[in-house]
C-alpha atoms as a printed R data frame, in Angstrom:
    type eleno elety resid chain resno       x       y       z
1   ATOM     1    CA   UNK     A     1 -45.746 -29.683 -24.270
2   ATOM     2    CA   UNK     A     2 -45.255 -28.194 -21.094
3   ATOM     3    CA   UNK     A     3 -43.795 -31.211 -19.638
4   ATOM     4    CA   UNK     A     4 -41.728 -31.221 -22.454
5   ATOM     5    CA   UNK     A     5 -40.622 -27.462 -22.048
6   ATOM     6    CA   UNK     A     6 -40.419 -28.046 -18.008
7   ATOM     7    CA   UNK     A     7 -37.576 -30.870 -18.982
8   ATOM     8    CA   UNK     A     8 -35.711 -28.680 -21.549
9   ATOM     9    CA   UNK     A     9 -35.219 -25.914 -18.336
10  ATOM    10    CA   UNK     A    10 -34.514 -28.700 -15.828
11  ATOM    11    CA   UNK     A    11 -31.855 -29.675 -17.812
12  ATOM    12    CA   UNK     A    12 -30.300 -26.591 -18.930
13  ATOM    13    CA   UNK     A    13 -27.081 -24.904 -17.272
14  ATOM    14    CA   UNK     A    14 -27.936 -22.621 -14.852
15  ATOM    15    CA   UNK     A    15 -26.886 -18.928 -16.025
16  ATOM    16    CA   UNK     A    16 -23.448 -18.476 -14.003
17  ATOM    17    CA   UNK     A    17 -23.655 -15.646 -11.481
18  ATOM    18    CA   UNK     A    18 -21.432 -12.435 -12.474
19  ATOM    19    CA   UNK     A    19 -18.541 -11.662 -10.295
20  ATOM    20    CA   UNK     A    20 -18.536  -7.701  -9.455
21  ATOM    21    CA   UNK     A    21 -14.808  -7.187  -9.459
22  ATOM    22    CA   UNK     A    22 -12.647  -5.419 -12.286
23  ATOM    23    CA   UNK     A    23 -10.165  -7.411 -14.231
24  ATOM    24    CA   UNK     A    24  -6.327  -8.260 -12.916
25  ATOM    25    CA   UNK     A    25  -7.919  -7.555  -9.526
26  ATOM    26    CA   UNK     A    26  -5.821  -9.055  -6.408
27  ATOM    27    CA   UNK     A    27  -7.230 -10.554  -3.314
28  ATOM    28    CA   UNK     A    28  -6.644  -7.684  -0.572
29  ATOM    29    CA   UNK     A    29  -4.478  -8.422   2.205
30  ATOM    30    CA   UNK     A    30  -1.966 -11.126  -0.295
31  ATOM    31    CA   UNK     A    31  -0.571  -8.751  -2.605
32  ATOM    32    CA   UNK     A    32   0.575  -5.307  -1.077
33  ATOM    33    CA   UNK     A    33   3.272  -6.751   0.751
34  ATOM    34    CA   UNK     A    34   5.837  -6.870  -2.435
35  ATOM    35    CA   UNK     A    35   3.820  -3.421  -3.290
36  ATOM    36    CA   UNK     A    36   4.147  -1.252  -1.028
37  ATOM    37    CA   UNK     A    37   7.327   0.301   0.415
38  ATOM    38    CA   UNK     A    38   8.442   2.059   3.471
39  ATOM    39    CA   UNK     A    39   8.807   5.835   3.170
40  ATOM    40    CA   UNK     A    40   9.425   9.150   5.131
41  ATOM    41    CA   UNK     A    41   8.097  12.745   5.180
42  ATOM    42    CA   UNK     A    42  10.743  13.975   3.549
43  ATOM    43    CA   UNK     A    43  10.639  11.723   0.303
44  ATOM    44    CA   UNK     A    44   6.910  12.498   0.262
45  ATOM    45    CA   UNK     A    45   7.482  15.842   0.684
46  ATOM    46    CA   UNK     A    46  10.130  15.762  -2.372
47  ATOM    47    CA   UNK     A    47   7.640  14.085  -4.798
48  ATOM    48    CA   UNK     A    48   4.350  16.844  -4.305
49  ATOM    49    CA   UNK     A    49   6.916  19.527  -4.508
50  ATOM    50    CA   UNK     A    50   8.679  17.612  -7.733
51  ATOM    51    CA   UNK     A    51   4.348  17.498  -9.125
52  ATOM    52    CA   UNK     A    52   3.795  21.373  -8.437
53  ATOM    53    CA   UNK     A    53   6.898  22.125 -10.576
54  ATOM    54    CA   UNK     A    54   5.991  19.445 -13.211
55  ATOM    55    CA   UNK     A    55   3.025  20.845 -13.465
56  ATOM    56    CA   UNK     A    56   3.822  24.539 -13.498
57  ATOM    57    CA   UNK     A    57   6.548  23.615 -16.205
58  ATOM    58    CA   UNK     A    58   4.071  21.682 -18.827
59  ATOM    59    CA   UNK     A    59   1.098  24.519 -18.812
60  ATOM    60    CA   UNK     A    60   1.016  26.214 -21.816
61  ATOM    61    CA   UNK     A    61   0.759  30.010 -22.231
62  ATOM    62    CA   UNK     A    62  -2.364  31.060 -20.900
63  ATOM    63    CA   UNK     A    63  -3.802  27.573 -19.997
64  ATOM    64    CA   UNK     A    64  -5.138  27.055 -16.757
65  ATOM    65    CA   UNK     A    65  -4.146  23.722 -16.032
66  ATOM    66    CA   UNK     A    66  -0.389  21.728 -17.001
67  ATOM    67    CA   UNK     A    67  -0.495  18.141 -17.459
68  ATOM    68    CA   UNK     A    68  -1.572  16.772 -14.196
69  ATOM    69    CA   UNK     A    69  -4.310  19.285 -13.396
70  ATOM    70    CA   UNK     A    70  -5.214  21.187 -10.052
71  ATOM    71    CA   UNK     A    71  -7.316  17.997  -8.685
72  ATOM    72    CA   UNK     A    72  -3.962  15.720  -8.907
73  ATOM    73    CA   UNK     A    73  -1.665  17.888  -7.005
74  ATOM    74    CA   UNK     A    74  -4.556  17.909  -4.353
75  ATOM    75    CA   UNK     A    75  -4.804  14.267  -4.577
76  ATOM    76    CA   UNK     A    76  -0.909  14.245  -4.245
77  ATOM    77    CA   UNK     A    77  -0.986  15.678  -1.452
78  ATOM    78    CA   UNK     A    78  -3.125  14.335   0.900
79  ATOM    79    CA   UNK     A    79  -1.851  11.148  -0.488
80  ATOM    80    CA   UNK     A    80   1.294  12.647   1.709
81  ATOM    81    CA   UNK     A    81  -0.740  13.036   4.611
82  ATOM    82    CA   UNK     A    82  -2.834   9.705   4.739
83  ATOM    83    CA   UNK     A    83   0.604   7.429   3.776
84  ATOM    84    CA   UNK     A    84   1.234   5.248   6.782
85  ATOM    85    CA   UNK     A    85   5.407   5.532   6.468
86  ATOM    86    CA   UNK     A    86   6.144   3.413   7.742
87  ATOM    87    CA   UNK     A    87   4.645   0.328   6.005
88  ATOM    88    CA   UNK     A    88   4.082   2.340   3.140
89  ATOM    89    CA   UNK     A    89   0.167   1.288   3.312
90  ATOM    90    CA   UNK     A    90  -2.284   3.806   1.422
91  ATOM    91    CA   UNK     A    91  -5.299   2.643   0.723
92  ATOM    92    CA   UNK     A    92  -8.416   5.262   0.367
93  ATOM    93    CA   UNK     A    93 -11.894   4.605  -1.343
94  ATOM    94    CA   UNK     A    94 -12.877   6.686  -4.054
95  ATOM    95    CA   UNK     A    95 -15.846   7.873  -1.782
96  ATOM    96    CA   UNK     A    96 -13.217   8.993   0.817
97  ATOM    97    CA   UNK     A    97 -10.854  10.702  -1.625
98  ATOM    98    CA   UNK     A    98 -14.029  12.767  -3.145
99  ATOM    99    CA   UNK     A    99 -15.477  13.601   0.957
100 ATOM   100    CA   UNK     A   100 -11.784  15.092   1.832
101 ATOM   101    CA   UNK     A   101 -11.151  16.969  -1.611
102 ATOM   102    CA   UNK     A   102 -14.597  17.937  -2.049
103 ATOM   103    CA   UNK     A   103 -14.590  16.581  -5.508
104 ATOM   104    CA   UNK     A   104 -16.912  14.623  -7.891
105 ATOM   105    CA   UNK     A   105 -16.471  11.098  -8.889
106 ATOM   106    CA   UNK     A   106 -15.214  11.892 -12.331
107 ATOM   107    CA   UNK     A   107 -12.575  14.883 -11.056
108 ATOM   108    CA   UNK     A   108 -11.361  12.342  -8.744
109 ATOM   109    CA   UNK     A   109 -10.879  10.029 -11.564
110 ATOM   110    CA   UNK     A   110  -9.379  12.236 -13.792
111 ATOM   111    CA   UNK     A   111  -7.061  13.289 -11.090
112 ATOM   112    CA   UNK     A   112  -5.666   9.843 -10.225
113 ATOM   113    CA   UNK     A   113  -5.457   8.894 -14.438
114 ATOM   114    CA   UNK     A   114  -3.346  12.333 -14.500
115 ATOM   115    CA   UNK     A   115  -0.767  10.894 -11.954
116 ATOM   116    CA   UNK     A   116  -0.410   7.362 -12.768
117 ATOM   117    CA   UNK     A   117  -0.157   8.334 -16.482
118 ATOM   118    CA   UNK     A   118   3.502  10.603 -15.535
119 ATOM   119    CA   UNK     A   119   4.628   8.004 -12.874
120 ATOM   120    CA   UNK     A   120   3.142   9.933  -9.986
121 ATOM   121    CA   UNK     A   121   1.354   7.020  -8.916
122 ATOM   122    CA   UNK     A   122   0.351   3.279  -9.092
123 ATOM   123    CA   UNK     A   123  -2.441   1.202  -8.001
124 ATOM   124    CA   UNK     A   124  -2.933  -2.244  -7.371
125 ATOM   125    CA   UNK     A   125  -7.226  -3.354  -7.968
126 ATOM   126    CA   UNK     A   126  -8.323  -5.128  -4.963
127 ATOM   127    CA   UNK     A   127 -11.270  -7.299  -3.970
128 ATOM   128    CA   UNK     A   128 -12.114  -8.818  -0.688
129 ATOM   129    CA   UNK     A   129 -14.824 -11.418   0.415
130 ATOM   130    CA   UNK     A   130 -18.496 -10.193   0.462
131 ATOM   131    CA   UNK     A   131 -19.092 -12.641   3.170
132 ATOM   132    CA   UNK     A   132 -22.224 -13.959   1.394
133 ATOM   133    CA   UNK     A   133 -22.389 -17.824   1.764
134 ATOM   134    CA   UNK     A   134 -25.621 -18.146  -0.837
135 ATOM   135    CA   UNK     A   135 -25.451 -18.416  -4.621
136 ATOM   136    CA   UNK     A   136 -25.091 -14.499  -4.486
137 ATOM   137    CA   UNK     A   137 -21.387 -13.010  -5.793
138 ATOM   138    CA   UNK     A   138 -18.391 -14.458  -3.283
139 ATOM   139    CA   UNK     A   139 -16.304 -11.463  -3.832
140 ATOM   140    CA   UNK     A   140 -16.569  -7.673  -4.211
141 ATOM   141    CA   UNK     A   141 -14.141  -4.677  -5.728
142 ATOM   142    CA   UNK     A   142 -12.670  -2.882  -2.502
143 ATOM   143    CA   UNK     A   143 -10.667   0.393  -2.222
144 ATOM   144    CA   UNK     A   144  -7.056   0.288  -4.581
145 ATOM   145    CA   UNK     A   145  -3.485   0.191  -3.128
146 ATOM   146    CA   UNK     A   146  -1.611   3.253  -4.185
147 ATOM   147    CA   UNK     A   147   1.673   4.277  -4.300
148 ATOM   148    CA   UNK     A   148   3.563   7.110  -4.544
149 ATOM   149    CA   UNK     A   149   6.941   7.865  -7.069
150 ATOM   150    CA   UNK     A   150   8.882  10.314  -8.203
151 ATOM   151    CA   UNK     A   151   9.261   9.579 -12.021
152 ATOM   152    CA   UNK     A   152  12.750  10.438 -13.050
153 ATOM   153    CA   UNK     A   153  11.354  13.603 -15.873
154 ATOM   154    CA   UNK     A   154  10.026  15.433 -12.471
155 ATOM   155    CA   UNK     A   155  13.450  14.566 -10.947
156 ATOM   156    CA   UNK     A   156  15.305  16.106 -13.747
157 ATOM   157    CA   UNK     A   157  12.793  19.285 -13.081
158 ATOM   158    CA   UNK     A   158  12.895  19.565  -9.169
159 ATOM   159    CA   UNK     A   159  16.746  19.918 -10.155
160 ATOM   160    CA   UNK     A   160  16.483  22.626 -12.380
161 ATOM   161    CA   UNK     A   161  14.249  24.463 -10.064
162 ATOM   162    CA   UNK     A   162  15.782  24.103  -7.094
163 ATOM   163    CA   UNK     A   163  15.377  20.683  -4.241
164 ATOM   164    CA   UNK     A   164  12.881  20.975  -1.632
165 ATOM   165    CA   UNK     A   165  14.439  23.465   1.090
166 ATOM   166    CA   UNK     A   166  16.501  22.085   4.255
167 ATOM   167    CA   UNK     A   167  14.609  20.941   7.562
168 ATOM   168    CA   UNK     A   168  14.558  23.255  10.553
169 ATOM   169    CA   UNK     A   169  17.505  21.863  12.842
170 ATOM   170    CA   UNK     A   170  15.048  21.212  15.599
171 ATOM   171    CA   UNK     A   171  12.351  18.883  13.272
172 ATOM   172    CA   UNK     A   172  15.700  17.215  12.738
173 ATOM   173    CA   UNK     A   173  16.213  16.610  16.077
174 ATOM   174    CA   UNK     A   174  12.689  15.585  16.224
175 ATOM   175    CA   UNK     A   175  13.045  13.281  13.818
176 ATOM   176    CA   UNK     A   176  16.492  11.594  15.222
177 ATOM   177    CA   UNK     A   177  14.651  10.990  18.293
178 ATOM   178    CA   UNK     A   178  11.769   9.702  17.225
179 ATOM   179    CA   UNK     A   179  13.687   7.267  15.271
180 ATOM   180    CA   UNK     A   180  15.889   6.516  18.120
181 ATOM   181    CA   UNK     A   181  13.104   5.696  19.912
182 ATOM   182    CA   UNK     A   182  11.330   3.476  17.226
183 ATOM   183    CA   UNK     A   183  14.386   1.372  17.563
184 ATOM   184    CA   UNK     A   184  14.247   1.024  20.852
185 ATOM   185    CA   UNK     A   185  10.978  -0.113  21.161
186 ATOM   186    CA   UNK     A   186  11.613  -2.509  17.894
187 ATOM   187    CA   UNK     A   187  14.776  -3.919  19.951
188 ATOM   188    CA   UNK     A   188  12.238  -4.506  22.781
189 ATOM   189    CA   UNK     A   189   9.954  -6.965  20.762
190 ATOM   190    CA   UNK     A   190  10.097 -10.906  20.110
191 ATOM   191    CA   UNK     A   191  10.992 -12.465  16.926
192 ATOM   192    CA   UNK     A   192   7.698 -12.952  16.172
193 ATOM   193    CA   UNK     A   193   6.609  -9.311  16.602
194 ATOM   194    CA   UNK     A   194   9.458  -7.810  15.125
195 ATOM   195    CA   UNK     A   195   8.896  -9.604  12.099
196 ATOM   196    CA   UNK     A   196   5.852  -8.203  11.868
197 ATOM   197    CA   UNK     A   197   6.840  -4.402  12.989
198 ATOM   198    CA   UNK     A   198   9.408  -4.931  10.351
199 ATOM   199    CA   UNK     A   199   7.746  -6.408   6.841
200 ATOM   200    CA   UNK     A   200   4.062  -5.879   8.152
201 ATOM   201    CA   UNK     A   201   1.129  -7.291   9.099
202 ATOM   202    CA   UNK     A   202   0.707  -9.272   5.914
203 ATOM   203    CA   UNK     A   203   1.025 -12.951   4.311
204 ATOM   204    CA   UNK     A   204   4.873 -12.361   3.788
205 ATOM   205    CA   UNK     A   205   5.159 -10.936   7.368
206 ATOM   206    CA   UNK     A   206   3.258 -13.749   8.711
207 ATOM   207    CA   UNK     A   207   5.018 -16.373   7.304
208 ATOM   208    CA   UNK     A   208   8.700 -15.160   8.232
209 ATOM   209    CA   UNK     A   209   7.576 -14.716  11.674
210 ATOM   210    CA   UNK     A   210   6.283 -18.172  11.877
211 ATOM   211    CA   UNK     A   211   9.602 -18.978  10.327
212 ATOM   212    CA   UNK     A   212  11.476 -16.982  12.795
213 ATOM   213    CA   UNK     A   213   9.372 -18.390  15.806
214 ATOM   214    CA   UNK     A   214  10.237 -22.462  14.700
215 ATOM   215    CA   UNK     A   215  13.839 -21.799  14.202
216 ATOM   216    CA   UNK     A   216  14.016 -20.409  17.892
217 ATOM   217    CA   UNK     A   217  12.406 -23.273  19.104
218 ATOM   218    CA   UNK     A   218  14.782 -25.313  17.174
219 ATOM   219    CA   UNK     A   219  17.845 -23.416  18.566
220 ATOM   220    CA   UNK     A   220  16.414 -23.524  21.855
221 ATOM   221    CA   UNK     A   221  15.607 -27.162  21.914
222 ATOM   222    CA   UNK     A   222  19.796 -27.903  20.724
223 ATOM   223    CA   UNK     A   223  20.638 -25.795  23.824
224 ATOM   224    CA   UNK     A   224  18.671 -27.588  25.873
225 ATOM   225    CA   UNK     A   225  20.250 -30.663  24.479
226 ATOM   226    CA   UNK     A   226  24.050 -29.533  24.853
227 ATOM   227    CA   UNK     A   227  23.139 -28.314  28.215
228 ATOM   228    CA   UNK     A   228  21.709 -31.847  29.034
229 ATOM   229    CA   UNK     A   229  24.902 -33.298  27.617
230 ATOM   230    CA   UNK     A   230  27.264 -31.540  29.473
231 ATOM   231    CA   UNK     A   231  25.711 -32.183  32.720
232 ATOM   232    CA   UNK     A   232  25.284 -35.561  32.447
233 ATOM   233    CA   UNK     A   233  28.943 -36.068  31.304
234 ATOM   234    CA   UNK     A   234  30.108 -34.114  34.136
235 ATOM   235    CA   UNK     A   235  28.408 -36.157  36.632
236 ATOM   236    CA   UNK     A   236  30.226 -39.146  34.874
């Protein structure tokens, strides 16, 4: 009976392990480059002030919150202050986004629902490798991809209200020289790396630059060539 019970086990399918990651989850570093987008301060800038009026112009008579609630507008912004601009990359954990705010799990939650339900936000699910080479999972949930908008009902209210107010002529200045000198150090790099400083250090960014790279050596090696040519036709 045993023996009998021993072959029934041996030959049954082993119980598949459970992989800990959320459905339409991407693999991290292959899908933010078509996801996120280069920004500024001042667009940034445009769509916490655009929130603080949204939200001050859905709360009802003598309700304390409007429809995003306090904990989104604080979300928003330091969304505006963590935002690499420009790649566009913003990519907090939960755990980090509750240490700065000083928030619980469930506020934080709440908070980010709130914006991504009136086009404040978007998030891509991520996982990433959990580096464990047993029968253990392969692959773990890792911090979202979030990005900021400016849905076009908070557009329509920033108007009404008034836009967000000019820029000091000397952050201007600031700004054009900072730019100025963004391009000159851009116009100082290779092929390679200004593909890279360009689309970012990501799948799509790799693979243009390797594109970029082979057709130099390509062009190069033709120049070469012609040069060759010429030479050898002049000593003719």
């Amino acid at each position: 009976m045993f023996e009998q019970i021993g072959t029934v086990l041996a030959g049954a399918p082993a119980e598949r392990e459970r992989t800990p990651v959320r459905r339409q989850s991407r693999a991290r570093g292959r899908c933010e480059g078509v996801f996120w987008r280069r920004t500024n301060r001042q667009d940034v800038r445009t769509i916490v002030l655009a929130a603080r009026r949204y939200e001050l112009a859905g709360r009802l008579p003598g309700a304390r919150n409007g429809p995003l609630g306090g904990v989104a507008i604080e979300l928003l912004e330091l969304f505006a202050n963590l935002v690499d601009f420009r790649t566009g990359r913003l990519e907090p954990s939960i755990d980090t986004l509750m240490l700065k705010l000083r928030r619980s799990r469930d506020a934080i939650v709440r908070g980010l629902k709130n914006l991504r339900a009136h086009g404040f936000l978007d998030w891509l699910r991520r996982y990433q490798p959990t580096g464990n080479e047993g029968r253990g999972p392969q692959v773990q949930q890792t911090s979202n991809a979030y990005r900021m908008s400016l849905p076009d009902r908070a557009r329509q209210i920033l108007g009404r209200w008034g836009v967000a107010p000019p820029l000091p002529d000397d952050h201007v200045q600031a700004e054009a020289e900072r730019a100025a000198g963004i391009e000159a150090h851009r116009a100082s790099l290779d092929i390679v790396s200004r593909t890279l400083f360009d689309v970012g250090d990501n799948p799509l960014g790799q693979a243009l630059a390797r594109l970029g790279k082979a057709i130099n050596l390509r062009e190069s090696a033709r120049q070469t060539e012609s040069l060759s040519g010429f030479i050898n036709n002049r000593e003719e």
